[in-house]
Amino acid sequence: MKRATLLPVIVVSAVVLLYCIFIFTDTAIPVAELIFVFFPLLLIWMVWQVIRDKGPAYPELREEQEFGYSDRED
């Protein structure tokens, strides 16, 4: 994963972890409510960054090929 897609995944995962900790320990409930309100925006941001990421370019399959393995020559 590239850094551009890794950062949103780490941020959203950390926010979810904090949310769970706040809810299960009954501390910082107002902060947990704030996270609950803004979490859909964070999730959309993460999905947008992952979808927007351009992965490696794979070669087109030849006529006789059924499957494409980019790491094999045969």
Coordinates of N, CA and C in Angstrom, one line a residue:
M1 N 0.8 -1.2 0.0 CA 0.0 0.0 0.0 C 0.9 1.2 0.0
K2 N 0.5 2.2 -0.8 CA 1.2 3.4 -0.8 C 1.0 4.3 0.4
R3 N 1.8 5.3 0.6 CA 1.7 6.1 1.8 C 0.4 7.0 1.7
A4 N 0.0 7.3 0.5 CA -1.2 8.1 0.3 C -2.5 7.3 0.7
T5 N -2.5 6.0 0.6 CA -3.6 5.2 1.0 C -3.4 4.7 2.4
L6 N -2.2 4.6 2.8 CA -2.0 4.0 4.2 C -2.3 5.0 5.3
L7 N -2.1 6.3 5.0 CA -2.4 7.3 6.0 C -3.9 7.3 6.4
P8 N -4.8 7.4 5.4 CA -6.2 7.4 5.8 C -6.7 6.1 6.5
V9 N -6.1 5.0 6.2 CA -6.5 3.7 6.8 C -6.0 3.8 8.3
I10 N -4.8 4.3 8.5 CA -4.3 4.3 9.9 C -5.1 5.3 10.7
V11 N -5.4 6.5 10.1 CA -6.1 7.5 10.9 C -7.5 7.0 11.2
V12 N -8.2 6.4 10.3 CA -9.6 6.0 10.6 C -9.6 4.8 11.6
S13 N -8.6 3.9 11.5 CA -8.5 2.8 12.4 C -8.2 3.4 13.8
A14 N -7.3 4.4 13.9 CA -7.0 5.0 15.3 C -8.3 5.6 15.9
V15 N -9.0 6.3 15.0 CA -10.2 7.0 15.5 C -11.3 5.9 16.0
V16 N -11.4 4.8 15.3 CA -12.3 3.8 15.7 C -11.8 3.2 17.0
L17 N -10.5 3.0 17.2 CA -10.0 2.4 18.4 C -10.3 3.4 19.6
L18 N -10.0 4.7 19.4 CA -10.3 5.7 20.4 C -11.8 5.7 20.8
Y19 N -12.6 5.6 19.8 CA -14.1 5.6 20.0 C -14.5 4.4 20.9
C20 N -13.9 3.2 20.5 CA -14.3 2.0 21.3 C -13.8 2.1 22.7
I21 N -12.6 2.7 22.9 CA -12.0 2.9 24.3 C -12.9 3.8 25.1
F22 N -13.3 4.9 24.4 CA -14.1 5.9 25.2 C -15.5 5.3 25.5
I23 N -16.1 4.6 24.7 CA -17.4 4.0 24.9 C -17.3 2.9 26.0
F24 N -16.3 2.0 25.9 CA -16.2 0.9 26.8 C -15.8 1.3 28.2
T25 N -15.0 2.4 28.3 CA -14.6 2.8 29.6 C -15.5 3.9 30.2
D26 N -16.5 4.3 29.5 CA -17.4 5.4 29.9 C -16.7 6.7 30.3
T27 N -15.6 7.0 29.5 CA -14.9 8.3 29.7 C -15.0 9.1 28.4
A28 N -15.0 10.3 28.5 CA -15.0 11.2 27.4 C -16.2 11.0 26.4
I29 N -17.3 10.8 27.0 CA -18.5 10.5 26.2 C -18.8 11.7 25.2
P30 N -18.6 12.9 25.6 CA -18.8 14.0 24.5 C -17.9 13.8 23.3
V31 N -16.7 13.4 23.6 CA -15.7 13.2 22.5 C -16.2 12.0 21.7
A32 N -16.7 11.0 22.3 CA -17.2 9.8 21.6 C -18.4 10.2 20.7
E33 N -19.2 11.1 21.2 CA -20.4 11.5 20.4 C -19.9 12.3 19.2
L34 N -18.9 13.1 19.4 CA -18.3 13.9 18.3 C -17.7 13.0 17.3
I35 N -17.0 12.0 17.7 CA -16.4 11.0 16.8 C -17.6 10.3 16.0
F36 N -18.6 9.9 16.7 CA -19.8 9.3 16.1 C -20.4 10.1 15.0
V37 N -20.4 11.4 15.2 CA -21.0 12.3 14.2 C -20.1 12.5 13.0
F38 N -18.8 12.6 13.2 CA -17.9 12.9 12.1 C -17.3 11.6 11.5
F39 N -17.6 10.4 12.0 CA -17.0 9.2 11.5 C -17.4 8.9 10.0
P40 N -18.7 9.2 9.6 CA -19.0 8.9 8.2 C -18.2 9.7 7.3
L41 N -17.8 11.0 7.6 CA -17.0 11.8 6.8 C -15.6 11.2 6.7
L42 N -15.1 10.7 7.8 CA -13.7 10.1 7.8 C -13.7 8.8 6.9
L43 N -14.8 8.1 7.1 CA -14.9 6.8 6.3 C -15.0 7.1 4.8
I44 N -15.8 8.1 4.4 CA -15.8 8.5 3.0 C -14.5 9.0 2.5
W45 N -13.8 9.8 3.3 CA -12.4 10.2 3.0 C -11.5 9.1 2.7
M46 N -11.5 8.0 3.6 CA -10.7 6.9 3.5 C -11.0 6.1 2.2
V47 N -12.3 5.9 1.9 CA -12.7 5.1 0.7 C -12.3 5.9 -0.5
W48 N -12.5 7.2 -0.5 CA -12.1 8.0 -1.7 C -10.6 7.9 -1.9
Q49 N -9.8 8.0 -0.9 CA -8.3 7.9 -1.1 C -7.9 6.5 -1.6
V50 N -8.5 5.5 -1.2 CA -8.2 4.1 -1.6 C -8.6 3.9 -3.0
I51 N -9.8 4.4 -3.4 CA -10.3 4.2 -4.8 C -9.5 5.0 -5.7
R52 N -9.1 6.2 -5.3 CA -8.4 7.1 -6.2 C -7.0 6.7 -6.5
D53 N -6.5 5.8 -5.6 CA -5.1 5.3 -5.8 C -4.9 4.5 -7.1
K54 N -3.9 4.9 -7.8 CA -3.6 4.2 -9.0 C -2.6 3.1 -8.7
G55 N -3.1 1.8 -8.9 CA -2.2 0.7 -8.6 C -1.2 0.4 -9.7
P56 N -0.5 -0.6 -9.6 CA 0.5 -0.9 -10.7 C -0.3 -1.3 -12.0
A57 N 0.3 -1.0 -13.1 CA -0.2 -1.3 -14.4 C 0.1 -2.8 -14.7
Y58 N -0.9 -3.5 -15.0 CA -0.7 -4.9 -15.3 C -0.8 -5.1 -16.8
P59 N 0.0 -6.0 -17.4 CA 0.0 -6.2 -18.8 C -1.4 -6.9 -19.3
E60 N -1.8 -6.5 -20.5 CA -3.0 -7.1 -21.1 C -2.7 -8.6 -21.4
L61 N -3.8 -9.4 -21.3 CA -3.7 -10.8 -21.5 C -3.6 -11.1 -23.0
R62 N -2.8 -12.1 -23.4 CA -2.8 -12.5 -24.8 C -4.0 -13.3 -25.2
E63 N -4.2 -13.6 -26.4 CA -5.4 -14.4 -26.9 C -5.5 -15.7 -26.2
E64 N -4.4 -16.5 -26.0 CA -4.5 -17.8 -25.5 C -4.5 -17.9 -24.0
Q65 N -4.3 -16.8 -23.3 CA -4.2 -16.8 -21.9 C -5.6 -16.7 -21.3
E66 N -5.9 -17.5 -20.2 CA -7.1 -17.4 -19.5 C -6.9 -16.6 -18.2
F67 N -5.7 -16.7 -17.6 CA -5.5 -16.0 -16.3 C -4.2 -15.2 -16.5
G68 N -4.1 -14.1 -15.8 CA -3.0 -13.3 -15.8 C -2.2 -13.3 -14.5
Y69 N -1.0 -13.8 -14.6 CA -0.1 -13.7 -13.4 C 1.1 -12.8 -13.8
S70 N 1.2 -11.7 -13.2 CA 2.2 -10.8 -13.6 C 3.6 -11.2 -13.1
D71 N 3.7 -12.2 -12.2 CA 5.0 -12.6 -11.7 C 5.5 -13.8 -12.4
R72 N 4.8 -14.4 -13.4 CA 5.2 -15.6 -14.1 C 5.4 -15.3 -15.6
E73 N 6.3 -16.0 -16.1 CA 6.6 -15.8 -17.6 C 5.9 -16.8 -18.4
D74 N 5.5 -18.0 -17.9 CA 4.8 -19.0 -18.8 C 3.4 -18.8 -18.9

